[in-house]
PDB file of C-alpha atoms in Angstrom:
ATOM      1  CA  ALA A 209     -99.822 -78.583 -14.621  1.00  0.00           C
ATOM      2  CA  GLN A 210     -98.792 -79.149 -11.056  1.00  0.00           C
ATOM      3  CA  SER A 211    -101.220 -81.125  -8.941  1.00  0.00           C
ATOM      4  CA  VAL A 212    -101.527 -82.842  -5.601  1.00  0.00           C
ATOM      5  CA  SER A 213    -103.570 -86.003  -5.115  1.00  0.00           C
ATOM      6  CA  GLN A 214    -104.883 -87.265  -1.826  1.00  0.00           C
ATOM      7  CA  HIS A 215    -106.086 -90.786  -2.259  1.00  0.00           C
ATOM      8  CA  ASN A 216    -108.763 -90.982   0.394  1.00  0.00           C
ATOM      9  CA  HIS A 217    -111.463 -88.378   0.783  1.00  0.00           C
ATOM     10  CA  HIS A 218    -112.912 -89.959   3.893  1.00  0.00           C
ATOM     11  CA  VAL A 219    -111.243 -92.216   6.439  1.00  0.00           C
ATOM     12  CA  ILE A 220    -112.897 -93.681   9.512  1.00  0.00           C
ATOM     13  CA  LEU A 221    -110.765 -95.332  12.182  1.00  0.00           C
ATOM     14  CA  SER A 222    -111.149 -96.478  15.733  1.00  0.00           C
ATOM     15  CA  GLU A 223    -109.044 -94.999  18.502  1.00  0.00           C
ATOM     16  CA  ALA A 224    -105.557 -96.530  18.779  1.00  0.00           C
ATOM     17  CA  ALA A 225    -105.568 -97.602  15.136  1.00  0.00           C
ATOM     18  CA  SER A 226    -102.617 -96.656  12.959  1.00  0.00           C
ATOM     19  CA  LEU A 227    -103.071 -93.987  10.339  1.00  0.00           C
ATOM     20  CA  GLU A 228    -101.555 -93.434   6.937  1.00  0.00           C
ATOM     21  CA  LEU A 229    -102.895 -90.786   4.575  1.00  0.00           C
ATOM     22  CA  GLY A 230    -101.568 -90.811   1.060  1.00  0.00           C
ATOM     23  CA  CYS A 231    -100.330 -87.778  -0.855  1.00  0.00           C
ATOM     24  CA  ASN A 232     -98.775 -87.742  -4.305  1.00  0.00           C
ATOM     25  CA  TYR A 233     -97.708 -84.721  -6.256  1.00  0.00           C
ATOM     26  CA  SER A 234     -97.037 -84.023  -9.876  1.00  0.00           C
ATOM     27  CA  TYR A 235     -94.175 -81.569 -10.174  1.00  0.00           C
ATOM     28  CA  GLY A 236     -90.889 -81.932 -12.004  1.00  0.00           C
ATOM     29  CA  GLY A 237     -88.490 -80.050  -9.809  1.00  0.00           C
ATOM     30  CA  THR A 238     -87.464 -79.187  -6.283  1.00  0.00           C
ATOM     31  CA  VAL A 239     -90.457 -78.842  -4.018  1.00  0.00           C
ATOM     32  CA  ASN A 240     -91.328 -78.099  -0.434  1.00  0.00           C
ATOM     33  CA  LEU A 241     -94.044 -80.278   1.078  1.00  0.00           C
ATOM     34  CA  PHE A 242     -96.569 -79.610   3.806  1.00  0.00           C
ATOM     35  CA  TRP A 243     -99.381 -81.187   5.707  1.00  0.00           C
ATOM     36  CA  TYR A 244    -102.002 -78.888   7.187  1.00  0.00           C
ATOM     37  CA  VAL A 245    -104.812 -79.849   9.545  1.00  0.00           C
ATOM     38  CA  GLN A 246    -108.168 -78.213  10.086  1.00  0.00           C
ATOM     39  CA  TYR A 247    -109.942 -79.270  13.288  1.00  0.00           C
ATOM     40  CA  PRO A 248    -113.715 -78.747  13.392  1.00  0.00           C
ATOM     41  CA  GLY A 249    -114.454 -75.052  13.704  1.00  0.00           C
ATOM     42  CA  GLN A 250    -110.801 -74.072  13.720  1.00  0.00           C
ATOM     43  CA  HIS A 251    -108.410 -72.559  11.215  1.00  0.00           C
ATOM     44  CA  LEU A 252    -105.842 -74.331   9.085  1.00  0.00           C
ATOM     45  CA  GLN A 253    -102.731 -75.205  11.066  1.00  0.00           C
ATOM     46  CA  LEU A 254     -99.363 -76.382   9.845  1.00  0.00           C
ATOM     47  CA  LEU A 255     -98.843 -79.982  10.961  1.00  0.00           C
ATOM     48  CA  LEU A 256     -95.397 -80.560   9.469  1.00  0.00           C
ATOM     49  CA  LYS A 257     -93.170 -79.595   6.573  1.00  0.00           C
ATOM     50  CA  TYR A 258     -90.305 -80.918   4.493  1.00  0.00           C
ATOM     51  CA  PHE A 259     -87.844 -78.861   2.465  1.00  0.00           C
ATOM     52  CA  SER A 260     -84.474 -80.578   2.843  1.00  0.00           C
ATOM     53  CA  GLY A 261     -82.510 -83.089   4.862  1.00  0.00           C
ATOM     54  CA  ASP A 262     -83.944 -86.168   6.524  1.00  0.00           C
ATOM     55  CA  PRO A 263     -86.920 -87.311   4.430  1.00  0.00           C
ATOM     56  CA  LEU A 264     -88.697 -88.496   7.581  1.00  0.00           C
ATOM     57  CA  VAL A 265     -90.096 -85.438   9.291  1.00  0.00           C
ATOM     58  CA  LYS A 266     -91.882 -85.221  12.594  1.00  0.00           C
ATOM     59  CA  GLY A 267     -94.622 -82.761  13.331  1.00  0.00           C
ATOM     60  CA  ILE A 268     -96.909 -81.800  16.150  1.00  0.00           C
ATOM     61  CA  LYS A 269     -99.168 -84.217  18.020  1.00  0.00           C
ATOM     62  CA  GLY A 270     -97.175 -87.333  17.128  1.00  0.00           C
ATOM     63  CA  PHE A 271     -97.592 -87.063  13.371  1.00  0.00           C
ATOM     64  CA  GLU A 272     -94.807 -87.824  10.943  1.00  0.00           C
ATOM     65  CA  ALA A 273     -94.449 -87.903   7.173  1.00  0.00           C
ATOM     66  CA  GLU A 274     -91.984 -89.478   4.800  1.00  0.00           C
ATOM     67  CA  PHE A 275     -90.851 -87.871   1.566  1.00  0.00           C
ATOM     68  CA  ILE A 276     -90.115 -90.486  -1.099  1.00  0.00           C
ATOM     69  CA  LYS A 277     -88.758 -88.573  -4.062  1.00  0.00           C
ATOM     70  CA  SER A 278     -88.828 -91.515  -6.460  1.00  0.00           C
ATOM     71  CA  LYS A 279     -92.521 -91.994  -5.812  1.00  0.00           C
ATOM     72  CA  PHE A 280     -93.407 -88.280  -5.648  1.00  0.00           C
ATOM     73  CA  SER A 281     -95.088 -89.078  -2.350  1.00  0.00           C
ATOM     74  CA  PHE A 282     -95.357 -87.473   1.080  1.00  0.00           C
ATOM     75  CA  ASN A 283     -97.581 -89.750   3.163  1.00  0.00           C
ATOM     76  CA  LEU A 284     -98.727 -88.756   6.618  1.00  0.00           C
ATOM     77  CA  ARG A 285     -98.584 -91.293   9.443  1.00  0.00           C
ATOM     78  CA  LYS A 286     -99.468 -91.665  13.075  1.00  0.00           C
ATOM     79  CA  PRO A 287     -98.995 -94.943  14.947  1.00  0.00           C
ATOM     80  CA  SER A 288    -101.978 -94.576  17.258  1.00  0.00           C
ATOM     81  CA  VAL A 289    -104.774 -92.099  16.621  1.00  0.00           C
ATOM     82  CA  GLN A 290    -106.935 -90.414  19.211  1.00  0.00           C
ATOM     83  CA  TRP A 291    -110.484 -89.119  19.030  1.00  0.00           C
ATOM     84  CA  SER A 292    -109.051 -85.588  19.049  1.00  0.00           C
ATOM     85  CA  ASP A 293    -107.383 -86.275  15.688  1.00  0.00           C
ATOM     86  CA  THR A 294    -110.770 -86.003  14.006  1.00  0.00           C
ATOM     87  CA  ALA A 295    -110.167 -83.289  11.440  1.00  0.00           C
ATOM     88  CA  GLU A 296    -109.586 -82.583   7.768  1.00  0.00           C
ATOM     89  CA  TYR A 297    -106.029 -83.043   6.540  1.00  0.00           C
ATOM     90  CA  PHE A 298    -104.589 -81.266   3.519  1.00  0.00           C
ATOM     91  CA  CYS A 299    -101.385 -82.029   1.680  1.00  0.00           C
ATOM     92  CA  ALA A 300     -99.763 -79.097  -0.153  1.00  0.00           C
ATOM     93  CA  VAL A 301     -96.698 -78.403  -2.264  1.00  0.00           C
ATOM     94  CA  ASN A 302     -94.833 -75.266  -3.242  1.00  0.00           C
ATOM     95  CA  ALA A 303     -91.883 -74.462  -5.460  1.00  0.00           C
ATOM     96  CA  GLN A 304     -89.758 -71.508  -6.450  1.00  0.00           C
ATOM     97  CA  ARG A 305     -90.861 -71.441 -10.066  1.00  0.00           C
ATOM     98  CA  SER A 306     -94.462 -70.857  -9.050  1.00  0.00           C
ATOM     99  CA  ASN A 307     -93.718 -68.080  -6.550  1.00  0.00           C
ATOM    100  CA  TYR A 308     -93.942 -70.588  -3.700  1.00  0.00           C
ATOM    101  CA  GLN A 309     -97.722 -70.646  -4.046  1.00  0.00           C
ATOM    102  CA  LEU A 310     -99.260 -73.668  -2.380  1.00  0.00           C
ATOM    103  CA  ILE A 311    -100.816 -76.301  -4.600  1.00  0.00           C
ATOM    104  CA  TRP A 312    -103.394 -78.111  -2.488  1.00  0.00           C
ATOM    105  CA  GLY A 313    -104.804 -81.581  -2.397  1.00  0.00           C
ATOM    106  CA  ALA A 314    -108.562 -81.958  -2.032  1.00  0.00           C
ATOM    107  CA  GLY A 315    -108.262 -82.958   1.608  1.00  0.00           C
ATOM    108  CA  THR A 316    -109.016 -86.091   3.626  1.00  0.00           C
ATOM    109  CA  LYS A 317    -111.716 -86.045   6.262  1.00  0.00           C
ATOM    110  CA  LEU A 318    -110.608 -88.244   9.143  1.00  0.00           C
ATOM    111  CA  ILE A 319    -113.147 -89.431  11.690  1.00  0.00           C
ATOM    112  CA  ILE A 320    -111.946 -91.266  14.771  1.00  0.00           C
ATOM    113  CA  LYS A 321    -114.542 -93.352  16.559  1.00  0.00           C
ATOM    114  CA  PRO A 322    -114.149 -93.347  20.345  1.00  0.00           C
TER     115      PRO A 322
ATOM    116  CA  GLU B 805     -96.207 -64.296  18.463  1.00  0.00           C
ATOM    117  CA  ALA B 806     -99.684 -63.234  17.463  1.00  0.00           C
ATOM    118  CA  GLY B 807    -101.258 -65.107  14.583  1.00  0.00           C
ATOM    119  CA  VAL B 808    -103.057 -63.867  11.504  1.00  0.00           C
ATOM    120  CA  ALA B 809    -106.117 -61.859  12.447  1.00  0.00           C
ATOM    121  CA  GLN B 810    -109.262 -61.644  10.350  1.00  0.00           C
ATOM    122  CA  SER B 811    -112.596 -59.935  10.749  1.00  0.00           C
ATOM    123  CA  PRO B 812    -115.455 -60.365  10.691  1.00  0.00           C
ATOM    124  CA  ARG B 813    -115.690 -64.064  11.470  1.00  0.00           C
ATOM    125  CA  TYR B 814    -119.149 -64.407   9.953  1.00  0.00           C
ATOM    126  CA  LYS B 815    -121.131 -62.355   7.475  1.00  0.00           C
ATOM    127  CA  ILE B 816    -124.531 -62.852   5.929  1.00  0.00           C
ATOM    128  CA  ILE B 817    -125.559 -60.619   3.035  1.00  0.00           C
ATOM    129  CA  GLU B 818    -128.063 -60.638   0.226  1.00  0.00           C
ATOM    130  CA  LYS B 819    -126.991 -61.093  -3.365  1.00  0.00           C
ATOM    131  CA  ARG B 820    -125.939 -57.888  -5.110  1.00  0.00           C
ATOM    132  CA  GLN B 821    -124.819 -56.363  -1.809  1.00  0.00           C
ATOM    133  CA  SER B 822    -121.199 -55.564  -1.106  1.00  0.00           C
ATOM    134  CA  VAL B 823    -118.960 -56.922   1.640  1.00  0.00           C
ATOM    135  CA  ALA B 824    -115.408 -56.342   2.846  1.00  0.00           C
ATOM    136  CA  PHE B 825    -113.026 -58.539   4.801  1.00  0.00           C
ATOM    137  CA  TRP B 826    -109.994 -57.412   6.748  1.00  0.00           C
ATOM    138  CA  CYS B 827    -106.736 -59.205   7.464  1.00  0.00           C
ATOM    139  CA  ASN B 828    -103.762 -58.381   9.652  1.00  0.00           C
ATOM    140  CA  PRO B 829    -100.826 -60.736   8.979  1.00  0.00           C
ATOM    141  CA  ILE B 830     -98.173 -61.940  11.367  1.00  0.00           C
ATOM    142  CA  SER B 831     -95.811 -59.088  12.170  1.00  0.00           C
ATOM    143  CA  GLY B 832     -92.937 -58.911   9.713  1.00  0.00           C
ATOM    144  CA  HIS B 833     -94.494 -61.225   7.133  1.00  0.00           C
ATOM    145  CA  ALA B 834     -94.034 -59.652   3.732  1.00  0.00           C
ATOM    146  CA  THR B 835     -96.222 -62.023   1.757  1.00  0.00           C
ATOM    147  CA  LEU B 836     -99.979 -62.083   2.178  1.00  0.00           C
ATOM    148  CA  TYR B 837    -102.513 -64.332   0.496  1.00  0.00           C
ATOM    149  CA  TRP B 838    -106.278 -64.368   0.164  1.00  0.00           C
ATOM    150  CA  TYR B 839    -107.995 -67.676  -0.465  1.00  0.00           C
ATOM    151  CA  GLN B 840    -111.523 -68.851  -1.051  1.00  0.00           C
ATOM    152  CA  GLN B 841    -112.416 -72.191   0.502  1.00  0.00           C
ATOM    153  CA  ILE B 842    -115.621 -73.943  -0.429  1.00  0.00           C
ATOM    154  CA  LEU B 843    -116.813 -76.694   1.873  1.00  0.00           C
ATOM    155  CA  GLY B 844    -115.096 -79.991   1.128  1.00  0.00           C
ATOM    156  CA  GLN B 845    -112.378 -78.484  -1.049  1.00  0.00           C
ATOM    157  CA  GLY B 846    -108.856 -77.203  -0.616  1.00  0.00           C
ATOM    158  CA  PRO B 847    -108.274 -73.461  -0.533  1.00  0.00           C
ATOM    159  CA  LYS B 848    -108.235 -71.630  -3.858  1.00  0.00           C
ATOM    160  CA  LEU B 849    -105.778 -68.754  -4.155  1.00  0.00           C
ATOM    161  CA  LEU B 850    -107.389 -65.457  -5.079  1.00  0.00           C
ATOM    162  CA  ILE B 851    -104.494 -63.036  -4.768  1.00  0.00           C
ATOM    163  CA  GLN B 852    -100.915 -62.899  -3.499  1.00  0.00           C
ATOM    164  CA  PHE B 853     -99.213 -59.737  -2.278  1.00  0.00           C
ATOM    165  CA  GLN B 854     -95.523 -59.140  -1.674  1.00  0.00           C
ATOM    166  CA  ASN B 855     -95.360 -56.113   0.614  1.00  0.00           C
ATOM    167  CA  ASN B 856     -97.907 -53.777  -1.023  1.00  0.00           C
ATOM    168  CA  GLY B 857     -97.467 -55.093  -4.567  1.00  0.00           C
ATOM    169  CA  VAL B 858     -99.552 -57.748  -6.302  1.00  0.00           C
ATOM    170  CA  VAL B 859     -97.596 -60.882  -7.265  1.00  0.00           C
ATOM    171  CA  ASP B 860    -100.497 -62.865  -8.702  1.00  0.00           C
ATOM    172  CA  ASP B 861    -104.171 -62.051  -9.063  1.00  0.00           C
ATOM    173  CA  SER B 862    -104.863 -64.317 -12.017  1.00  0.00           C
ATOM    174  CA  GLN B 863    -107.663 -66.171 -10.191  1.00  0.00           C
ATOM    175  CA  LEU B 864    -109.350 -63.109  -8.750  1.00  0.00           C
ATOM    176  CA  PRO B 865    -112.707 -62.427 -10.447  1.00  0.00           C
ATOM    177  CA  LYS B 866    -111.847 -58.801 -11.059  1.00  0.00           C
ATOM    178  CA  ASP B 867    -115.316 -57.826 -12.220  1.00  0.00           C
ATOM    179  CA  ARG B 868    -116.543 -58.177  -8.655  1.00  0.00           C
ATOM    180  CA  PHE B 869    -113.590 -58.807  -6.368  1.00  0.00           C
ATOM    181  CA  SER B 870    -110.911 -56.322  -5.385  1.00  0.00           C
ATOM    182  CA  ALA B 871    -108.120 -56.381  -2.846  1.00  0.00           C
ATOM    183  CA  GLU B 872    -105.565 -53.977  -1.560  1.00  0.00           C
ATOM    184  CA  ARG B 873    -102.701 -53.981   0.864  1.00  0.00           C
ATOM    185  CA  LEU B 874    -101.878 -50.418   1.693  1.00  0.00           C
ATOM    186  CA  LYS B 875     -98.567 -49.810   3.464  1.00  0.00           C
ATOM    187  CA  GLY B 876     -97.655 -53.452   3.069  1.00  0.00           C
ATOM    188  CA  VAL B 877     -99.321 -54.641   6.263  1.00  0.00           C
ATOM    189  CA  ASP B 878    -103.112 -54.946   6.599  1.00  0.00           C
ATOM    190  CA  SER B 879    -105.204 -56.010   3.653  1.00  0.00           C
ATOM    191  CA  THR B 880    -108.840 -55.832   2.649  1.00  0.00           C
ATOM    192  CA  LEU B 881    -110.763 -57.998   0.213  1.00  0.00           C
ATOM    193  CA  LYS B 882    -114.002 -56.663  -1.210  1.00  0.00           C
ATOM    194  CA  ILE B 883    -116.818 -58.259  -3.150  1.00  0.00           C
ATOM    195  CA  GLN B 884    -119.210 -56.012  -5.020  1.00  0.00           C
ATOM    196  CA  PRO B 885    -121.797 -57.136  -5.996  1.00  0.00           C
ATOM    197  CA  ALA B 886    -121.964 -60.516  -4.289  1.00  0.00           C
ATOM    198  CA  LYS B 887    -123.428 -63.585  -5.966  1.00  0.00           C
ATOM    199  CA  LEU B 888    -124.849 -66.719  -4.405  1.00  0.00           C
ATOM    200  CA  GLU B 889    -121.800 -68.708  -5.518  1.00  0.00           C
ATOM    201  CA  ASP B 890    -119.534 -66.437  -3.452  1.00  0.00           C
ATOM    202  CA  SER B 891    -120.737 -68.212  -0.323  1.00  0.00           C
ATOM    203  CA  ALA B 892    -117.545 -69.673   1.100  1.00  0.00           C
ATOM    204  CA  VAL B 893    -114.902 -69.166   3.757  1.00  0.00           C
ATOM    205  CA  TYR B 894    -112.390 -66.455   2.898  1.00  0.00           C
ATOM    206  CA  LEU B 895    -108.985 -67.173   4.338  1.00  0.00           C
ATOM    207  CA  CYS B 896    -106.046 -64.886   4.789  1.00  0.00           C
ATOM    208  CA  ALA B 897    -102.547 -66.284   5.161  1.00  0.00           C
ATOM    209  CA  SER B 898     -99.098 -64.812   5.523  1.00  0.00           C
ATOM    210  CA  SER B 899     -95.577 -66.006   4.960  1.00  0.00           C
ATOM    211  CA  SER B 900     -92.221 -64.721   6.119  1.00  0.00           C
ATOM    212  CA  GLY B 901     -90.637 -65.008   2.695  1.00  0.00           C
ATOM    213  CA  GLN B 902     -87.997 -67.439   3.908  1.00  0.00           C
ATOM    214  CA  ALA B 903     -87.632 -71.081   2.882  1.00  0.00           C
ATOM    215  CA  PRO B 904     -89.694 -73.176   2.819  1.00  0.00           C
ATOM    216  CA  TYR B 905     -92.240 -70.365   2.621  1.00  0.00           C
ATOM    217  CA  GLU B 906     -94.862 -72.040   4.768  1.00  0.00           C
ATOM    218  CA  GLN B 907     -98.054 -70.114   5.192  1.00  0.00           C
ATOM    219  CA  TYR B 908     -99.878 -69.318   8.413  1.00  0.00           C
ATOM    220  CA  PHE B 909    -103.615 -68.936   8.283  1.00  0.00           C
ATOM    221  CA  GLY B 910    -106.152 -66.800  10.010  1.00  0.00           C
ATOM    222  CA  PRO B 911    -109.502 -68.115  11.277  1.00  0.00           C
ATOM    223  CA  GLY B 912    -111.307 -67.088   8.100  1.00  0.00           C
ATOM    224  CA  THR B 913    -114.538 -65.262   7.391  1.00  0.00           C
ATOM    225  CA  ARG B 914    -117.549 -67.411   6.629  1.00  0.00           C
ATOM    226  CA  LEU B 915    -119.656 -65.581   4.050  1.00  0.00           C
ATOM    227  CA  THR B 916    -123.221 -66.577   3.314  1.00  0.00           C
ATOM    228  CA  VAL B 917    -124.935 -64.905   0.373  1.00  0.00           C
ATOM    229  CA  THR B 918    -128.718 -65.312   0.333  1.00  0.00           C
TER     230      THR B 918
END
């Protein structure tokens, strides 16, 4: 069965620290990859996506993610986090053979200390 | 462009009562999804519509949950009768049906069953 693993359920960082959130997927075929963010009290927003081309994709608010096909990974990065990045981050995958339904990771709660 | 609209934002009901949620997707989006999100978890797909037809309702508890999308635009999700374990956030999302089929989410309805 397809699955998405997010390695860290909770991450606490200080402002200006660098961030990397891990995401691995289990899916034997062509996939599209997404990171969504949910700020406190707000709805899920698309942070960035990959479906073809350059495996290093840039999203909103200075986030980027790198697709490494050989490792089935799509890690999210930000060089310097801000307090406003406190949120829950979800990695998700879809594919044609499953009607492009999103398979979700369990999420990572990120807390940035001011 | 306007985002996905949902109402109500909050609902408190007693067990065995019924409740209905409404969703208006982004204009022109053919695919509509209903999810259930329990605190600390990723969203769980309940039902997927393509226009006014059901693509997948395999995870919809059909003994108590029903959903419809008349005319291929707005959708309603109903629970009757509600159970305590139905307490969750109910999310609606829509997708344009073009690669990579990313989904855009509404603010959700937080349901509390007492």
